Amino acid sequence: LAKTTQPISMDSYEGQEVNITCSHNNIATNDYITWYQQFPSQGPRFIIQGYKTKVKNEVASLFIPADRKSSTLSLPRVSLSDTAVYYCLVGRQAGGSYIPTFGRGTSLIVHP
Amino acid sequence: DGGITQSPKYLFRKEGQNVTLSCEQNLNHDAMYWYRQDPGQGLRLIYYSQIVNDFQKGDIAEGYSVSREKKESFPLTVTSAQKNPTAFYLCASRTGAASYEQYFGPGTRLTVT
């Protein structure tokens, strides 16, 4: 299973764009990248998934370079409510099973 | 509303007692997962099930047991063999199709004294 490395913590201010980069040097050909957001004492919430290039939805963008050894979650114009832990996961379906591995995540604190 | 429910939200037990955590989903998802989260840590996989009547051990299965008799239900039993059972337990489900999105329940915080 591919291991992921993220910064332990980041700080930002309201209205700024935040980019969180995840390193996954041994990502396999069929691995997909997913990102989750977790608030204290709640279950994680899916944000976005991607395989290569750029993916965008209503809350975030995901940038994946050609070598796929890293990925960057971009949160536009963050607000105080975006203060949370963000997890990068790498995994794939194998024989019907999907077993992703959660790292320790990045604790994002948004300041007024 | 479709979703995953876990009950209870808080659970207190004495050391040496087995305890069962409930997880129910009405999303018609095939795959279900149990995770454990300790303070300041990421989630660690305990057990997972891809289909009814089948389940596999995750990274930290020792001291835990599960069953999957119905598609909607995936209860987790924390046995007295689990050395450090106090933790936040999260259940998740996934369609089992092309999406890698997992849907998580609200979690159960278990405290064993």
Coordinates of C-alpha atoms in Angstrom, one line a residue:
Chain A
L1 CA 0.0 0.0 0.0
A2 CA 1.3 3.4 -0.9
K3 CA 2.3 5.5 2.1
T4 CA 1.4 9.2 2.2
T5 CA 3.2 12.1 3.8
Q6 CA 1.5 15.4 4.6
P7 CA 2.4 18.4 6.7
I8 CA 1.3 18.0 10.2
S9 CA -0.3 21.4 10.5
M10 CA -1.0 24.6 8.5
D11 CA -2.3 28.0 9.3
S12 CA -4.2 30.4 7.1
Y13 CA -6.5 33.4 7.2
E14 CA -10.1 33.8 6.1
G15 CA -10.4 34.5 2.4
Q16 CA -7.1 33.0 1.4
E17 CA -6.5 30.1 -0.9
V18 CA -5.0 27.1 0.9
N19 CA -2.9 24.4 -0.8
I20 CA -2.2 21.2 1.1
T21 CA 0.4 18.9 -0.6
C22 CA 0.6 15.2 -0.1
S23 CA 3.5 13.1 -1.1
H24 CA 3.0 9.5 -2.3
N25 CA 6.2 8.4 -3.9
N26 CA 5.4 4.7 -4.3
I27 CA 1.9 5.2 -5.8
A28 CA 0.9 2.3 -8.0
T29 CA -0.4 2.5 -11.6
N30 CA -4.0 1.8 -10.6
D31 CA -4.1 3.8 -7.4
Y32 CA -6.6 6.6 -7.0
I33 CA -6.1 9.6 -4.7
T34 CA -8.9 10.8 -2.4
W35 CA -9.1 13.5 0.2
Y36 CA -11.2 13.7 3.3
Q37 CA -12.1 16.4 5.8
Q38 CA -12.7 15.7 9.5
F39 CA -14.0 17.9 12.3
P40 CA -13.4 16.9 15.9
S41 CA -15.5 14.0 17.1
Q42 CA -17.1 13.5 13.7
G43 CA -16.6 11.0 10.9
P44 CA -14.5 12.1 7.9
R45 CA -16.3 13.6 5.0
F46 CA -15.2 12.9 1.4
I47 CA -13.9 16.0 -0.5
I48 CA -12.6 14.9 -3.8
Q49 CA -10.9 12.1 -5.7
G50 CA -8.7 11.9 -8.8
Y51 CA -6.3 9.9 -10.8
K52 CA -4.3 12.4 -12.8
T53 CA -4.2 16.1 -14.0
K54 CA -6.8 18.3 -12.4
V55 CA -10.2 17.6 -10.8
K56 CA -12.5 20.3 -9.6
N57 CA -15.8 20.2 -7.7
E58 CA -17.9 22.8 -5.9
V59 CA -15.7 22.9 -2.8
A60 CA -12.1 22.1 -3.9
S61 CA -9.6 21.3 -6.6
L62 CA -7.1 18.5 -6.8
F63 CA -3.9 18.9 -8.8
I64 CA -2.0 15.8 -9.7
P65 CA 1.3 16.1 -11.7
A66 CA 2.2 13.7 -14.5
D67 CA 4.4 11.5 -12.3
R68 CA 1.6 11.2 -9.7
K69 CA 4.1 11.1 -6.9
S70 CA 2.3 14.0 -5.1
S71 CA -1.1 15.7 -5.1
T72 CA -2.3 19.1 -3.9
L73 CA -5.7 19.8 -2.5
S74 CA -6.6 23.5 -3.1
L75 CA -9.3 25.1 -1.0
P76 CA -10.4 28.5 -2.4
R77 CA -11.1 31.4 -0.1
V78 CA -11.2 29.5 3.2
S79 CA -13.4 30.5 6.1
L80 CA -13.3 29.7 9.8
S81 CA -15.5 26.7 9.2
D82 CA -12.7 25.1 7.1
T83 CA -10.7 24.6 10.3
A84 CA -10.3 20.8 10.3
V85 CA -8.0 17.9 9.7
Y86 CA -7.5 16.9 6.0
Y87 CA -6.4 13.4 5.0
C88 CA -4.9 12.3 1.8
L89 CA -5.5 8.6 0.9
V90 CA -4.1 6.5 -1.9
G91 CA -5.5 3.1 -2.8
R92 CA -7.1 1.0 -5.4
Q93 CA -9.6 -1.8 -5.9
A94 CA -7.9 -5.3 -5.9
G95 CA -10.0 -8.4 -6.3
G96 CA -13.1 -6.5 -5.3
S97 CA -11.5 -5.0 -2.2
Y98 CA -10.6 -1.4 -1.5
I99 CA -8.4 -0.9 1.5
P100 CA -7.2 2.7 1.8
T101 CA -4.7 3.8 4.5
F102 CA -5.3 7.0 6.5
G103 CA -2.2 8.9 7.6
R104 CA -2.1 11.4 10.4
G105 CA -3.5 14.2 8.2
T106 CA -2.9 17.9 8.1
S107 CA -4.5 20.1 10.8
L108 CA -5.6 23.3 9.1
I109 CA -6.4 26.3 11.3
V110 CA -8.0 29.3 9.7
H111 CA -7.7 32.5 11.6
P112 CA -10.0 35.6 11.4
Chain B
D1 CA -32.6 10.3 4.8
G2 CA -30.0 7.8 3.6
G3 CA -26.9 7.4 5.7
I4 CA -25.0 5.5 8.3
T5 CA -26.0 5.4 11.9
Q6 CA -23.8 4.3 14.8
S7 CA -25.1 3.9 18.3
P8 CA -24.6 4.8 21.0
K9 CA -22.6 8.0 20.6
Y10 CA -20.9 7.5 24.0
L11 CA -20.3 4.1 25.7
F12 CA -18.8 3.4 29.0
R13 CA -17.7 -0.1 30.1
K14 CA -15.7 -1.7 32.8
E15 CA -12.5 -3.5 32.0
G16 CA -13.0 -7.2 31.2
Q17 CA -16.4 -6.7 29.6
N18 CA -17.2 -7.3 26.0
V19 CA -19.1 -4.5 24.2
T20 CA -20.8 -4.4 20.8
L21 CA -20.9 -1.2 18.7
S22 CA -23.7 -0.9 16.2
C23 CA -23.4 0.2 12.6
E24 CA -26.4 0.4 10.2
Q25 CA -26.6 1.8 6.7
N26 CA -29.5 2.3 4.4
L27 CA -27.4 3.3 1.4
N28 CA -27.5 -0.2 -0.2
H29 CA -23.7 -0.2 -0.1
D30 CA -21.8 -3.5 -0.5
A31 CA -18.6 -2.7 1.4
M32 CA -18.4 -1.7 5.1
Y33 CA -15.5 -0.8 7.3
W34 CA -14.6 -0.3 10.9
Y35 CA -11.9 2.1 12.0
R36 CA -10.4 3.1 15.3
Q37 CA -9.1 6.6 16.0
D38 CA -7.0 7.6 18.9
P39 CA -6.4 11.3 19.9
G40 CA -4.3 13.2 17.4
Q41 CA -4.0 10.2 15.2
G42 CA -5.4 9.1 11.8
L43 CA -7.8 6.3 11.3
R44 CA -6.7 2.7 11.6
L45 CA -8.6 -0.1 9.9
I46 CA -9.9 -2.9 12.2
Y47 CA -12.1 -5.0 9.9
Y48 CA -13.8 -4.6 6.5
S49 CA -16.5 -6.5 4.6
Q50 CA -17.0 -6.5 0.9
I51 CA -20.2 -8.6 0.8
V52 CA -22.6 -10.3 3.2
N53 CA -21.2 -13.2 5.2
D54 CA -17.7 -12.2 4.3
F55 CA -15.2 -10.0 6.2
Q56 CA -11.5 -9.6 6.4
K57 CA -9.1 -8.4 9.1
G58 CA -7.6 -5.0 8.8
D59 CA -4.3 -3.7 10.4
I60 CA -5.4 -3.9 14.0
A61 CA -8.0 -6.7 14.3
E62 CA -6.6 -8.3 17.5
G63 CA -9.2 -8.1 20.3
Y64 CA -12.1 -7.3 18.0
S65 CA -14.7 -9.4 16.2
V66 CA -17.4 -8.6 13.6
S67 CA -20.3 -10.2 11.7
R68 CA -22.0 -9.4 8.5
E69 CA -25.3 -11.3 8.4
K70 CA -27.2 -8.5 6.7
K71 CA -26.1 -6.0 4.0
E72 CA -27.3 -3.1 6.2
S73 CA -25.5 -4.1 9.4
F74 CA -21.9 -4.6 10.5
P75 CA -21.6 -4.7 14.3
L76 CA -18.2 -4.6 16.0
T77 CA -17.5 -6.4 19.3
V78 CA -14.7 -5.1 21.4
T79 CA -13.6 -8.1 23.5
S80 CA -11.8 -8.2 26.8
A81 CA -8.7 -9.3 24.9
Q82 CA -8.3 -5.8 23.4
K83 CA -5.6 -4.2 25.6
N84 CA -6.4 -0.5 25.0
P85 CA -10.1 -0.3 23.9
T86 CA -10.7 3.3 24.8
A87 CA -11.0 5.1 21.5
F88 CA -13.2 6.7 18.9
Y89 CA -14.7 4.1 16.6
L90 CA -15.9 4.9 13.1
C91 CA -17.9 2.9 10.7
A92 CA -18.0 3.6 7.0
S93 CA -19.5 2.1 3.9
R94 CA -18.8 2.3 0.1
T95 CA -20.8 1.4 -2.9
G96 CA -18.2 -1.1 -4.1
A97 CA -18.4 0.2 -7.6
A98 CA -16.0 2.6 -9.3
S99 CA -16.2 5.3 -6.6
Y100 CA -13.7 5.4 -3.8
E101 CA -15.8 7.5 -1.7
Q102 CA -16.5 6.2 1.8
Y103 CA -19.5 7.4 3.8
F104 CA -18.8 7.6 7.5
G105 CA -21.1 7.4 10.5
P106 CA -20.9 9.9 13.4
G107 CA -18.8 7.6 15.5
T108 CA -19.0 6.0 18.9
R109 CA -16.6 7.1 21.7
L110 CA -15.9 4.1 23.9
T111 CA -14.4 4.6 27.3
V112 CA -13.2 1.5 29.3
T113 CA -12.2 2.0 32.9

